[in-house]
mmCIF file of C-alpha atoms in Angstrom:
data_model
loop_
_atom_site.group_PDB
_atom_site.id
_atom_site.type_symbol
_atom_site.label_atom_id
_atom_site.label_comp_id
_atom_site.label_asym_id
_atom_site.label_seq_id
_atom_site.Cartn_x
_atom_site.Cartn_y
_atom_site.Cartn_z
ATOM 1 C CA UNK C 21 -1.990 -2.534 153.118
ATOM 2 C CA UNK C 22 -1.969 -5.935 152.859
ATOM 3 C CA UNK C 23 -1.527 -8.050 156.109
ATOM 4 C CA UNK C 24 1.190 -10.787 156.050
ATOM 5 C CA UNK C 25 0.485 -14.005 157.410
ATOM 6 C CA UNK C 26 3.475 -15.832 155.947
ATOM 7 C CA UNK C 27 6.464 -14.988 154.022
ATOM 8 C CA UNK C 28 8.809 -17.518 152.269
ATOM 9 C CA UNK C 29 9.714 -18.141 148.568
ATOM 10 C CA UNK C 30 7.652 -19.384 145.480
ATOM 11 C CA UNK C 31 9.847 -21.143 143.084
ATOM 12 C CA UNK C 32 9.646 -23.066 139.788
ATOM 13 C CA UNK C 33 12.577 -24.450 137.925
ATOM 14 C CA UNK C 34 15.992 -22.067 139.210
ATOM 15 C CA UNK C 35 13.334 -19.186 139.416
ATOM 16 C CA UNK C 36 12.760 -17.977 143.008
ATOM 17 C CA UNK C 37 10.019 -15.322 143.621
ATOM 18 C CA UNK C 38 9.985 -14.169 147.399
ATOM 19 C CA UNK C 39 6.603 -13.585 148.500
ATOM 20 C CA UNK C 40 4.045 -12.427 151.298
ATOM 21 C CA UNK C 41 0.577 -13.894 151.344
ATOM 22 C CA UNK C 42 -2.500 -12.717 152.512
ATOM 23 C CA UNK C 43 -5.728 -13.171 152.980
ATOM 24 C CA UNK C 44 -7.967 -12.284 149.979
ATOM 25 C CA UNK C 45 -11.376 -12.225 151.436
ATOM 26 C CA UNK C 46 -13.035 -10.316 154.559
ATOM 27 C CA UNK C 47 -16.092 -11.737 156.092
ATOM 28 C CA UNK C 48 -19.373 -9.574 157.781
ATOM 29 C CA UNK C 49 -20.344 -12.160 159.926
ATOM 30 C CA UNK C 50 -21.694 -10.824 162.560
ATOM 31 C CA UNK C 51 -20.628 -11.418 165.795
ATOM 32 C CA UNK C 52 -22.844 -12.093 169.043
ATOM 33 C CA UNK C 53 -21.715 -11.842 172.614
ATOM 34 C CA UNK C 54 -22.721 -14.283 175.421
ATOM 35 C CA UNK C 55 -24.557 -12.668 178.260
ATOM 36 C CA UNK C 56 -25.746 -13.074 181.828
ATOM 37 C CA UNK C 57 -29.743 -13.120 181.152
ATOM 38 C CA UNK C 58 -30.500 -11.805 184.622
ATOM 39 C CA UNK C 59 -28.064 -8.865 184.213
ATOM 40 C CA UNK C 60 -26.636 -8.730 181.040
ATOM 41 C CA UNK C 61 -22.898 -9.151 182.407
ATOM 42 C CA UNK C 62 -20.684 -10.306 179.684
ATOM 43 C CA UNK C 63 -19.842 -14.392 179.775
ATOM 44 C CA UNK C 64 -16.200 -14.968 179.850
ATOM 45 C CA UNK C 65 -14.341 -18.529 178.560
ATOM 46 C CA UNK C 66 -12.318 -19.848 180.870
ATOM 47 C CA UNK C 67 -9.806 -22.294 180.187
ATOM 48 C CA UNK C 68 -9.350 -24.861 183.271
ATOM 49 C CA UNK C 69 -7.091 -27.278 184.141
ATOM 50 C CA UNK C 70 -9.014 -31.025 183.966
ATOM 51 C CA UNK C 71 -6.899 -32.241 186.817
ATOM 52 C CA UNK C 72 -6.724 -29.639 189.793
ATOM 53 C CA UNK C 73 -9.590 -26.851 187.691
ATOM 54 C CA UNK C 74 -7.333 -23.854 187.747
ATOM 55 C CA UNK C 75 -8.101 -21.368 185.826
ATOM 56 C CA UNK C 76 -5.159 -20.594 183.388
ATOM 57 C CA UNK C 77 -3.481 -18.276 181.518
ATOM 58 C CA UNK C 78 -2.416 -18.473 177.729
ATOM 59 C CA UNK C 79 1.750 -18.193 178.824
ATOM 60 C CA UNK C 80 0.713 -21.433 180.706
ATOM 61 C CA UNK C 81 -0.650 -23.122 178.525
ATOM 62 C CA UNK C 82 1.116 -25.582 175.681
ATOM 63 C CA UNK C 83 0.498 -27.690 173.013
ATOM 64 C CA UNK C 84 0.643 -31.913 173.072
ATOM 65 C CA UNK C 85 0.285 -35.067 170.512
ATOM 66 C CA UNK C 86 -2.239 -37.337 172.042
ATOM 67 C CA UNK C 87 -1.118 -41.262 171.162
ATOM 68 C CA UNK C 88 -3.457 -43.900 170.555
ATOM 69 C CA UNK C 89 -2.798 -45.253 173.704
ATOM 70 C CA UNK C 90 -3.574 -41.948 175.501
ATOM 71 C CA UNK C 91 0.023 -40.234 176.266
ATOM 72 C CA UNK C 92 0.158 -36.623 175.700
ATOM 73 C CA UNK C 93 3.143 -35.902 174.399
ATOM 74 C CA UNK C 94 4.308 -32.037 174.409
ATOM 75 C CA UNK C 95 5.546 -29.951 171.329
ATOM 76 C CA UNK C 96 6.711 -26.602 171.670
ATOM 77 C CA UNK C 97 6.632 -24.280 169.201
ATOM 78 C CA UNK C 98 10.205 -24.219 168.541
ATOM 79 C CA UNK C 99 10.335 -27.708 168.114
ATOM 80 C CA UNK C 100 7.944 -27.043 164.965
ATOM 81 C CA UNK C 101 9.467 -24.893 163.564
ATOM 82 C CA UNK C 102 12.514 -27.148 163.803
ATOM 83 C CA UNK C 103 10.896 -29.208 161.478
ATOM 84 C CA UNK C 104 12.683 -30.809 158.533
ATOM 85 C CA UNK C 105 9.637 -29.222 156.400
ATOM 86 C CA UNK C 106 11.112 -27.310 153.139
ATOM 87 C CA UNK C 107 7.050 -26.293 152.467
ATOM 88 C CA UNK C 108 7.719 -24.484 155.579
ATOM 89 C CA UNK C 109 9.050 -21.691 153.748
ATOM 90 C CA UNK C 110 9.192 -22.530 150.220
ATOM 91 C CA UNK C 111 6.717 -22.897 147.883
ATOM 92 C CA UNK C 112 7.716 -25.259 145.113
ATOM 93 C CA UNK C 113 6.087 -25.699 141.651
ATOM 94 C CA UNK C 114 6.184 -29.265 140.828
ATOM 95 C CA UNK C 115 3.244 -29.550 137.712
ATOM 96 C CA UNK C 116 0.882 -27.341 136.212
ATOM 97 C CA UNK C 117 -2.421 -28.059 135.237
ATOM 98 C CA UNK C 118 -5.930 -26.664 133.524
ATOM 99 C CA UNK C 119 -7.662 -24.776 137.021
ATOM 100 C CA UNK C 120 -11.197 -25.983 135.597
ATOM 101 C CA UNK C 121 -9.186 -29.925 136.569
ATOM 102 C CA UNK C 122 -9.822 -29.304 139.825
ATOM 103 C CA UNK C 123 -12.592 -31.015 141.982
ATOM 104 C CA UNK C 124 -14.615 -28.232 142.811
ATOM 105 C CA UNK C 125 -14.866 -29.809 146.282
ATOM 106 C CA UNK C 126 -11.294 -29.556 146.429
ATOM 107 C CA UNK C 127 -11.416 -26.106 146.905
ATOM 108 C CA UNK C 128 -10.391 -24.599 149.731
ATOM 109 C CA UNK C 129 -9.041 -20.659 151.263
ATOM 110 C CA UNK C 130 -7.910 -18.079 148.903
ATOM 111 C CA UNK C 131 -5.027 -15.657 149.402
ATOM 112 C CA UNK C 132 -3.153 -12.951 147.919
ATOM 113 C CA UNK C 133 0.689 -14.122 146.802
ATOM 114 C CA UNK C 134 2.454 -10.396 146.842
ATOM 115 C CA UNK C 135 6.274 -9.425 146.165
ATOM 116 C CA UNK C 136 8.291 -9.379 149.466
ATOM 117 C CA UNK C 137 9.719 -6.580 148.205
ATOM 118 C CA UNK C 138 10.490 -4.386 145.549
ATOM 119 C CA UNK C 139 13.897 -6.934 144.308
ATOM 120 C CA UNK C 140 10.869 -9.506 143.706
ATOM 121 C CA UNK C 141 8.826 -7.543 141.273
ATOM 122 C CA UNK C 142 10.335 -8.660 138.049
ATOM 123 C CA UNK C 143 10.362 -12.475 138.777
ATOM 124 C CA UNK C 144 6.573 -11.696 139.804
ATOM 125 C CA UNK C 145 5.549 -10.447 137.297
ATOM 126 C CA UNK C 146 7.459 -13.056 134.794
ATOM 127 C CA UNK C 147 5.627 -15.637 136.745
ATOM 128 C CA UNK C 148 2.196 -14.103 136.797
ATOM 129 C CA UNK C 149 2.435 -13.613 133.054
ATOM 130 C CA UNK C 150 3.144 -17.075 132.137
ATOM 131 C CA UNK C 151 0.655 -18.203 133.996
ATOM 132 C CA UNK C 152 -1.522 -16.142 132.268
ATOM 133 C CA UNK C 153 -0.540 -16.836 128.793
ATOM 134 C CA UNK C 154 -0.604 -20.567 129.428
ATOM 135 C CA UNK C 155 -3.901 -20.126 130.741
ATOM 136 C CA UNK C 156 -2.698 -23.111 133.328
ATOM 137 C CA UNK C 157 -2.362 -23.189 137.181
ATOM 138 C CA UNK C 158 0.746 -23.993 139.146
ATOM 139 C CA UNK C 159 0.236 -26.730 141.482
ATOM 140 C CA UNK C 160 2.584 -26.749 144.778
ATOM 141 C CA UNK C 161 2.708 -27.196 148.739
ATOM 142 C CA UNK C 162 3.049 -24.777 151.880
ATOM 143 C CA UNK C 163 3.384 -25.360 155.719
ATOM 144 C CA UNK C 164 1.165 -23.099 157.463
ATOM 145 C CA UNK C 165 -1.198 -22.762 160.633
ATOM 146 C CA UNK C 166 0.598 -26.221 161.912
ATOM 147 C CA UNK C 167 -0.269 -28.083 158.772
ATOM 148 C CA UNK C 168 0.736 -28.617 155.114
ATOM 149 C CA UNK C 169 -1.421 -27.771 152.796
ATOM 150 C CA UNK C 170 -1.723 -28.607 148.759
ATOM 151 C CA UNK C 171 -1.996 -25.478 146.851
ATOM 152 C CA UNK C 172 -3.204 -23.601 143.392
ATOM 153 C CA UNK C 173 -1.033 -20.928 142.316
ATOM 154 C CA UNK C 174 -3.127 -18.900 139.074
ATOM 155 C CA UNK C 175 -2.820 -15.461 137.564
ATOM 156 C CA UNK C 176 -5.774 -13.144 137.753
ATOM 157 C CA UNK C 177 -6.088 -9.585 136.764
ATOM 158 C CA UNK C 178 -2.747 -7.913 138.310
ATOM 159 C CA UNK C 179 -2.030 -10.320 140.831
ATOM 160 C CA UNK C 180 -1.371 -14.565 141.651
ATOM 161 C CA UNK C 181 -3.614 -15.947 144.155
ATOM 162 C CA UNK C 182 -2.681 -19.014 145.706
ATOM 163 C CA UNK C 183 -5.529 -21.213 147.060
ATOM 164 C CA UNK C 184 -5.242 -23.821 149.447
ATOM 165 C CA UNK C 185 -6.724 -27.052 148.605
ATOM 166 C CA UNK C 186 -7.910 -30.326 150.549
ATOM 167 C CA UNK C 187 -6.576 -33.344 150.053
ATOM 168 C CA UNK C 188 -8.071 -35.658 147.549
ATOM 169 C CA UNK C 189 -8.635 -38.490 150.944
ATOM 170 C CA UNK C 190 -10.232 -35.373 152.393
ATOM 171 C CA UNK C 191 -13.175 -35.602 150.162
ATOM 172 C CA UNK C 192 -16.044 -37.104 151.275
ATOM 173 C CA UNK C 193 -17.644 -39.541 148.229
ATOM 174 C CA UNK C 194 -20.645 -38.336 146.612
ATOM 175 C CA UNK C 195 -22.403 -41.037 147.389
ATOM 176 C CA UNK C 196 -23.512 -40.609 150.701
ATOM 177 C CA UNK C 197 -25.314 -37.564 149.252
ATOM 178 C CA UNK C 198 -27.240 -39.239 146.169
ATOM 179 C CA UNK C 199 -30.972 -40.647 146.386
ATOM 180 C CA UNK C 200 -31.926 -43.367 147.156
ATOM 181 C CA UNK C 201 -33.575 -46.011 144.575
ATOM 182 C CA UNK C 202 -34.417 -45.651 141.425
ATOM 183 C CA UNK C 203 -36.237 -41.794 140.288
ATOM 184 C CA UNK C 204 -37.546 -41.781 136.947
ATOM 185 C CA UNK C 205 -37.855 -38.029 135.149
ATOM 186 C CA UNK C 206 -40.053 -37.772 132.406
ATOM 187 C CA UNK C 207 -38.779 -35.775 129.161
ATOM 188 C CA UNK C 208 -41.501 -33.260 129.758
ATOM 189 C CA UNK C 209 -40.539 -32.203 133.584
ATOM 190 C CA UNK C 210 -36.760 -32.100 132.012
ATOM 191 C CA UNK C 211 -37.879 -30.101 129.155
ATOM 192 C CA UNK C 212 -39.646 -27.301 131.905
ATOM 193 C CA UNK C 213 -36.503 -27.206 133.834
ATOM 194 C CA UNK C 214 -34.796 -26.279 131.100
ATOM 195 C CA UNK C 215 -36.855 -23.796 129.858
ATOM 196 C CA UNK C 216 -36.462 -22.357 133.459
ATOM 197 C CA UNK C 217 -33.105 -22.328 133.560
ATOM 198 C CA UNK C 218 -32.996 -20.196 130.427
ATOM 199 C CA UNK C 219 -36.399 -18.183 131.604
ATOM 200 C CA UNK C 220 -34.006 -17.065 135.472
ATOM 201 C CA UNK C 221 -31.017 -16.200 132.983
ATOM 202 C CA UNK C 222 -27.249 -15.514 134.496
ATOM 203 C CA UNK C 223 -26.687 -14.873 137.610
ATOM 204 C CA UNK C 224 -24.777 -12.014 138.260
ATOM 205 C CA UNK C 225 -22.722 -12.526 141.683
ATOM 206 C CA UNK C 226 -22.568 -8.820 142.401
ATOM 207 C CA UNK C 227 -25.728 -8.068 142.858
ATOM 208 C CA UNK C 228 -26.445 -9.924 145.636
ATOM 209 C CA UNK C 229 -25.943 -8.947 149.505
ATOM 210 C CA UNK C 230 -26.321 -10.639 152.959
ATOM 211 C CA UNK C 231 -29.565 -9.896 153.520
ATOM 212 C CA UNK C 232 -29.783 -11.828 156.834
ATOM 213 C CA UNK C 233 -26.830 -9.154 158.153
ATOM 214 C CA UNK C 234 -29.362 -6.669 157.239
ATOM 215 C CA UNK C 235 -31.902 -7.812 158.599
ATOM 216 C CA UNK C 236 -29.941 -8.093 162.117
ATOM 217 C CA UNK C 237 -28.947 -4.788 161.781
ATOM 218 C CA UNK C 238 -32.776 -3.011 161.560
ATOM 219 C CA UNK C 239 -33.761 -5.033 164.695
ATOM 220 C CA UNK C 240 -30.641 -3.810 166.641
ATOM 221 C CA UNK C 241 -31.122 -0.178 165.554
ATOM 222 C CA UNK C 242 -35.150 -0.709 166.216
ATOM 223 C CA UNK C 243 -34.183 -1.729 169.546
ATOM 224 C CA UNK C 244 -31.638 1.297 169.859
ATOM 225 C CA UNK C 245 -34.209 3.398 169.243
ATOM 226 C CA UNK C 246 -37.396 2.112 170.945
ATOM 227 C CA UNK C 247 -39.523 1.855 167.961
ATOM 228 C CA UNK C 248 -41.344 -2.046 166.712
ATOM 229 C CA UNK C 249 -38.795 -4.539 165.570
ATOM 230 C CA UNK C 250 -39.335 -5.646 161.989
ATOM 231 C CA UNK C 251 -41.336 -8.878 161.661
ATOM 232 C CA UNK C 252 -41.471 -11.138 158.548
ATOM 233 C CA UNK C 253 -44.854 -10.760 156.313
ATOM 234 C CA UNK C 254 -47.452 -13.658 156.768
ATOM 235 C CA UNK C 255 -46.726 -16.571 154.867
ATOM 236 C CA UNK C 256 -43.091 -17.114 154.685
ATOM 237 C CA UNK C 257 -41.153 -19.361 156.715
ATOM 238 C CA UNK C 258 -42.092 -22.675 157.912
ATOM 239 C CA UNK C 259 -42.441 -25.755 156.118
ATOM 240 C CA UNK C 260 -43.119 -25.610 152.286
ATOM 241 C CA UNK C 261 -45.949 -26.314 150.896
ATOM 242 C CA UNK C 262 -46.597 -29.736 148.889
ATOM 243 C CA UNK C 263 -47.094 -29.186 145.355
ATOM 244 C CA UNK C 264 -47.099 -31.357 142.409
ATOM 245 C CA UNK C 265 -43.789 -31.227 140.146
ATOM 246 C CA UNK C 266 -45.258 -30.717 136.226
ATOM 247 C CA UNK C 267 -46.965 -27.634 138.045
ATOM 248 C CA UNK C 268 -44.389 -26.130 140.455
ATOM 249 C CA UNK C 269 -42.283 -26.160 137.165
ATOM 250 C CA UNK C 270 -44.841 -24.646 134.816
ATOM 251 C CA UNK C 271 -45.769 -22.012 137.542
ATOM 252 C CA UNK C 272 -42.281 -20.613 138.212
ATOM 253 C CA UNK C 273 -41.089 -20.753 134.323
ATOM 254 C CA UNK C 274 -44.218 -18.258 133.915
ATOM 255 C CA UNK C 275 -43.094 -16.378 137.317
ATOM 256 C CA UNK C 276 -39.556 -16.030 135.996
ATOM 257 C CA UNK C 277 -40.362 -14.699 132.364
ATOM 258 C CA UNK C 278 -43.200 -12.236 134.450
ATOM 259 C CA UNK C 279 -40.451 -10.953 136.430
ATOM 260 C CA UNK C 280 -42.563 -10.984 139.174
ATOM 261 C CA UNK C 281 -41.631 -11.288 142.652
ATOM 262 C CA UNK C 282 -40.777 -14.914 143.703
ATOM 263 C CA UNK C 283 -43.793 -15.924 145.853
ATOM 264 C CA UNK C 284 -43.583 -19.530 146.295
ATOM 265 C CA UNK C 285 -40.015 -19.956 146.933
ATOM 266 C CA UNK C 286 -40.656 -21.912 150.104
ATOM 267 C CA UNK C 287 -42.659 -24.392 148.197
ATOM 268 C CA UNK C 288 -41.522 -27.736 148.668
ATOM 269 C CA UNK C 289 -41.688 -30.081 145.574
ATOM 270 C CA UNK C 290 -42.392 -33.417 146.322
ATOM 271 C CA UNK C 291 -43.134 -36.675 144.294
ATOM 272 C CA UNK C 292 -46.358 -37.757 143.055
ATOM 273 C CA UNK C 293 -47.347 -41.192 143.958
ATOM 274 C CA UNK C 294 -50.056 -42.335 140.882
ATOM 275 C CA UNK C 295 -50.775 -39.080 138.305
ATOM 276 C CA UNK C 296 -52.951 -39.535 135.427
ATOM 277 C CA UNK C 297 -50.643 -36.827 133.484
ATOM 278 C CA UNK C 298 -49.648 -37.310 129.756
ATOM 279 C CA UNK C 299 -46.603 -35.633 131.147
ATOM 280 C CA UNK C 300 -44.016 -37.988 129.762
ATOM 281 C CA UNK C 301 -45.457 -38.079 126.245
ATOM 282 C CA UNK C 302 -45.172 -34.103 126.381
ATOM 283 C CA UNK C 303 -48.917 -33.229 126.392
ATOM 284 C CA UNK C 304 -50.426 -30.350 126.438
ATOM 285 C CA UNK C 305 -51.442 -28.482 129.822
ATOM 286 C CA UNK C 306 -55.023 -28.788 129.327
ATOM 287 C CA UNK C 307 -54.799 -32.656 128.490
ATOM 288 C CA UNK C 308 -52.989 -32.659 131.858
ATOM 289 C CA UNK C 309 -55.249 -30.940 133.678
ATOM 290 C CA UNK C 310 -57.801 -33.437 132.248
ATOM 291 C CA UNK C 311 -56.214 -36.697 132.444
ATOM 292 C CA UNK C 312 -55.742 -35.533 136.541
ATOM 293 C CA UNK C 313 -59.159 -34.471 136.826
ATOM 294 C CA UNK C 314 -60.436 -38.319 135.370
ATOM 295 C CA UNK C 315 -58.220 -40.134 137.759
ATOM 296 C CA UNK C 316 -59.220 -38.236 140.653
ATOM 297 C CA UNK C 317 -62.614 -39.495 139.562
ATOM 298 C CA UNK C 318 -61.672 -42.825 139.571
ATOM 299 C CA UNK C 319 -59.826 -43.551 142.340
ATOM 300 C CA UNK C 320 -62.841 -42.282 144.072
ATOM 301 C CA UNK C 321 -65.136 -44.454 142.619
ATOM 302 C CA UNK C 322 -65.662 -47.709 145.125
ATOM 303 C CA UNK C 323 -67.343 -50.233 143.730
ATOM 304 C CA UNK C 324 -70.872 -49.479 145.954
ATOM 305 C CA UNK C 325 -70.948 -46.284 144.714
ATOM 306 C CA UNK C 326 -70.283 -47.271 141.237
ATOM 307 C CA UNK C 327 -73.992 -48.977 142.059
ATOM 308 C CA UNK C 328 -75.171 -46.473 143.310
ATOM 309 C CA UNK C 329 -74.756 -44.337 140.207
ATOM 310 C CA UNK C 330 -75.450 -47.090 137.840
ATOM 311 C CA UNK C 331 -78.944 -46.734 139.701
ATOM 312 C CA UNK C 332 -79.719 -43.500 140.090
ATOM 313 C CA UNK C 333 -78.379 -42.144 136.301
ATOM 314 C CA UNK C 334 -79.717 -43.838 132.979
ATOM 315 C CA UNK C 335 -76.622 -45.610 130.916
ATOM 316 C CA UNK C 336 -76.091 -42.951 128.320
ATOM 317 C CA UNK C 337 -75.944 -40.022 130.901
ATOM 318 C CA UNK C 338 -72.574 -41.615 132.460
ATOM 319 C CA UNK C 339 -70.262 -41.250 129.661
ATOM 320 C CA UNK C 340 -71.975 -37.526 128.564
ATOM 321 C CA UNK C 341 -70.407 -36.523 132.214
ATOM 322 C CA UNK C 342 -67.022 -37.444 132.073
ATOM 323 C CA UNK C 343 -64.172 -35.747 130.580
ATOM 324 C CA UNK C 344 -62.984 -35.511 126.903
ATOM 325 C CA UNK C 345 -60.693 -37.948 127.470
ATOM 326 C CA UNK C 346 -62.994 -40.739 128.146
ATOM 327 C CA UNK C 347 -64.768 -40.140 124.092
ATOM 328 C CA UNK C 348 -63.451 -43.839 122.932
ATOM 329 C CA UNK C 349 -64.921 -45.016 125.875
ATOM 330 C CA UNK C 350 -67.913 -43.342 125.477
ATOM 331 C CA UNK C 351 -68.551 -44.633 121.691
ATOM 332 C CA UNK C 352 -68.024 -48.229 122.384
ATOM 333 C CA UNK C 353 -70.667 -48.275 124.911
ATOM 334 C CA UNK C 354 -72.879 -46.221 122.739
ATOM 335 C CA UNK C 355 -75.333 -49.072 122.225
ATOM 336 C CA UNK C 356 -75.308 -50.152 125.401
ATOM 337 C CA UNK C 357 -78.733 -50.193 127.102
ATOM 338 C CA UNK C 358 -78.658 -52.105 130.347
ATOM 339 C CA UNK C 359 -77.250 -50.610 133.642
ATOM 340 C CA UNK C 360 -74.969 -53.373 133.766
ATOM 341 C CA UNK C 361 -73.051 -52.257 130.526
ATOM 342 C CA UNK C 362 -72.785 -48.846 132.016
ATOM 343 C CA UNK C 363 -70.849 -49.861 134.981
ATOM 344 C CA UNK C 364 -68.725 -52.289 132.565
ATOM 345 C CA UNK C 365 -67.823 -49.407 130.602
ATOM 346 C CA UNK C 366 -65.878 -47.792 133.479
ATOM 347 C CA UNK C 367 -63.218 -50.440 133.639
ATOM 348 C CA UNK C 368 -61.189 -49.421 130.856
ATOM 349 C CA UNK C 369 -60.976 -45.864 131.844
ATOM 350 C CA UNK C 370 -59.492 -47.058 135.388
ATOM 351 C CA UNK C 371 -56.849 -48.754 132.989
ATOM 352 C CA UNK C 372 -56.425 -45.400 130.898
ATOM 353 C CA UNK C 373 -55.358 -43.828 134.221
ATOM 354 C CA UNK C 374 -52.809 -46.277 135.052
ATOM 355 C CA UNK C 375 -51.250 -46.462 131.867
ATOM 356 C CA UNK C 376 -50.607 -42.557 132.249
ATOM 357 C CA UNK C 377 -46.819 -41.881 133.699
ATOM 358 C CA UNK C 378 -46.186 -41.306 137.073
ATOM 359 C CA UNK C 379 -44.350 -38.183 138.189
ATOM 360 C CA UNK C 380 -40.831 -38.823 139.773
#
């Protein structure tokens, strides 16, 4: 049986509807007591006066409107309910609008709208019906829990359910939240999150459970019972592991159509700061793999030890070495006989690597 937590009247046009509502979720949140650590005694909360620190009961205790300039004005409770509110026990429908409208961020606490009583089932049921086949929301206000509160009235399955919004100043502005500066995405990293979006598939809501109440619940009954508290396996937790983003994307798209077991899901993607990657000209994996491999090579390469190897190896062995992607290079200096046309011939495949894209 449902539990009321307010009764009034939900009206649109001359229609009245008089209605209960209550809440339309439960939570398993589990609950921890404070303790004594020397001898587990429970903590109580105390509620003291600032001014002479007696302890008080609840009968003694009221509620007051601080000013700006500190006054603490008192409000009794009958003095709110004396309120010239008529949200405070109507709900009026003044619009209606599309439900998807709504800012998601809007969205606040749902409850269950239920007949009062038997008298109320007919206009109910008119009312959930037309919501239904208008496929529209009713938009209206309450007073409740000593504020008013903007509110979404829709049908679903049998029943309306009435959800509390904030208000729109309520809303923080998305852009506190945004990055900072300017991140460039290359069509081929979009192109891999797409194709792991549609690798992961839909999410079905059902199947998924508080696994963290679970997990709370074996250590208590491992305790209960004397026998080891679970432990987490090795490698998990922590901070996640740097990894570059074309690869952390090509990885888990081949994870998610495996359907193996997610083992890099603390794995921290971060940007790359210079990549030699034909990423953003959507290359192939092994030209990748290459083009990284060249400009490791080369931003390794100081200039004495570019001497140092233009001594030690004849001109011709130098390009034979490198990777595929260096061939033009390679040709042009085919002639080339001297050492010092060897170590000319490396400039232009430090300028191949910078040319390549960088990874956002």
């Amino acid at each position: 049986m449902m539990r009321s937590i307010w009764t009034g009247t939900l009206s649109f046009g001359l229609v009245a509807v008089p209605v209960k509502l209550g809440s339309a979720v439960s939570s398993h949140k589990l609950g921890f007591r404070q303790i004594h650590t020397a001898d587990h005694g429970r903590v109580r909360l105390q509620k003291v006066c600032a001014l002479d620190e007696q302890v008080l009961t609840q009968a003694e205790i009221t509620r007051a409107y601080e000013t700006a300039d500190e006054q603490l004005i008192e409000i009794s409770d009958g003095e709110l309910k004396a309120l010239p509110l008529p949200t405070a026990k109507t709900i009026e429908v003044s619009g209606f609008l599309e439900a998807d409208k709504v800012d998601f961020l809007q969205l606040d606490t749902p409850y269950f709208l239920a007949p009062a009583d038997a008298t109320a089932n007919k206009a109910y049921v008119l009312m959930r019906e037309a919501l239904q086949r208008s496929g529209k929301a009713a938009v209206g206000k309450l007073a409740m829990h000593n504020s008013e509160h903007l509110a979404l009235v829709r049908a679903q399955d049998d029943v309306l359910i009435l959800q509390t919004l904030r208000w729109p100043d309520e809303v923080k502005p998305t852009s506190e939240a945004a990055p900072s500066g300017k991140v460039n995405i290359t069509d081929a990293e979009l192109t891999l999150a797409d194709t792991l979006i549609n690798a992961l598939g839909e999410a079905d809501l059902s199947e998924y459970t508080d696994n963290y109440a679970e997990a709370v619940q074996a250590l208590v009954s491992a305790k209960v019972e004397g026998t080891e508290a679970p432990s987490a396996p090795d490698g998990t937790g922590g901070g996640g592991q740097v990894v570059d983003l074309m690869a952390a994307l090509e990885a888990s798209v081949a994870q998610a159509r495996s359907g193996r077991p997610d083992n890099a899901a603390d794995a921290t993607v971060t940007p790359i700061k210079k990549s030699a990657r034909g990423s953003a000209s959507g290359s192939s994996t092994a030209k990748t793999s290459t083009a990284k491999t060249s400009a490791a090579k080369t931003s390794t390469g100081k200039a004495s030890t570019a001497k140092k190897a233009a001594a030690k190896a004849p001109a011709k062995k130098a390009p034979a070495k490198k990777a595929p992607a260096k061939k033009t290079a390679a040709k042009k200096t085919a002639s080339a006989t001297t050492t010092g046309k060897a170590a000319a011939k490396r400039a232009p495949a430090k300028k191949t690597a910078k040319k390549s894209p960088r990874s956002a």
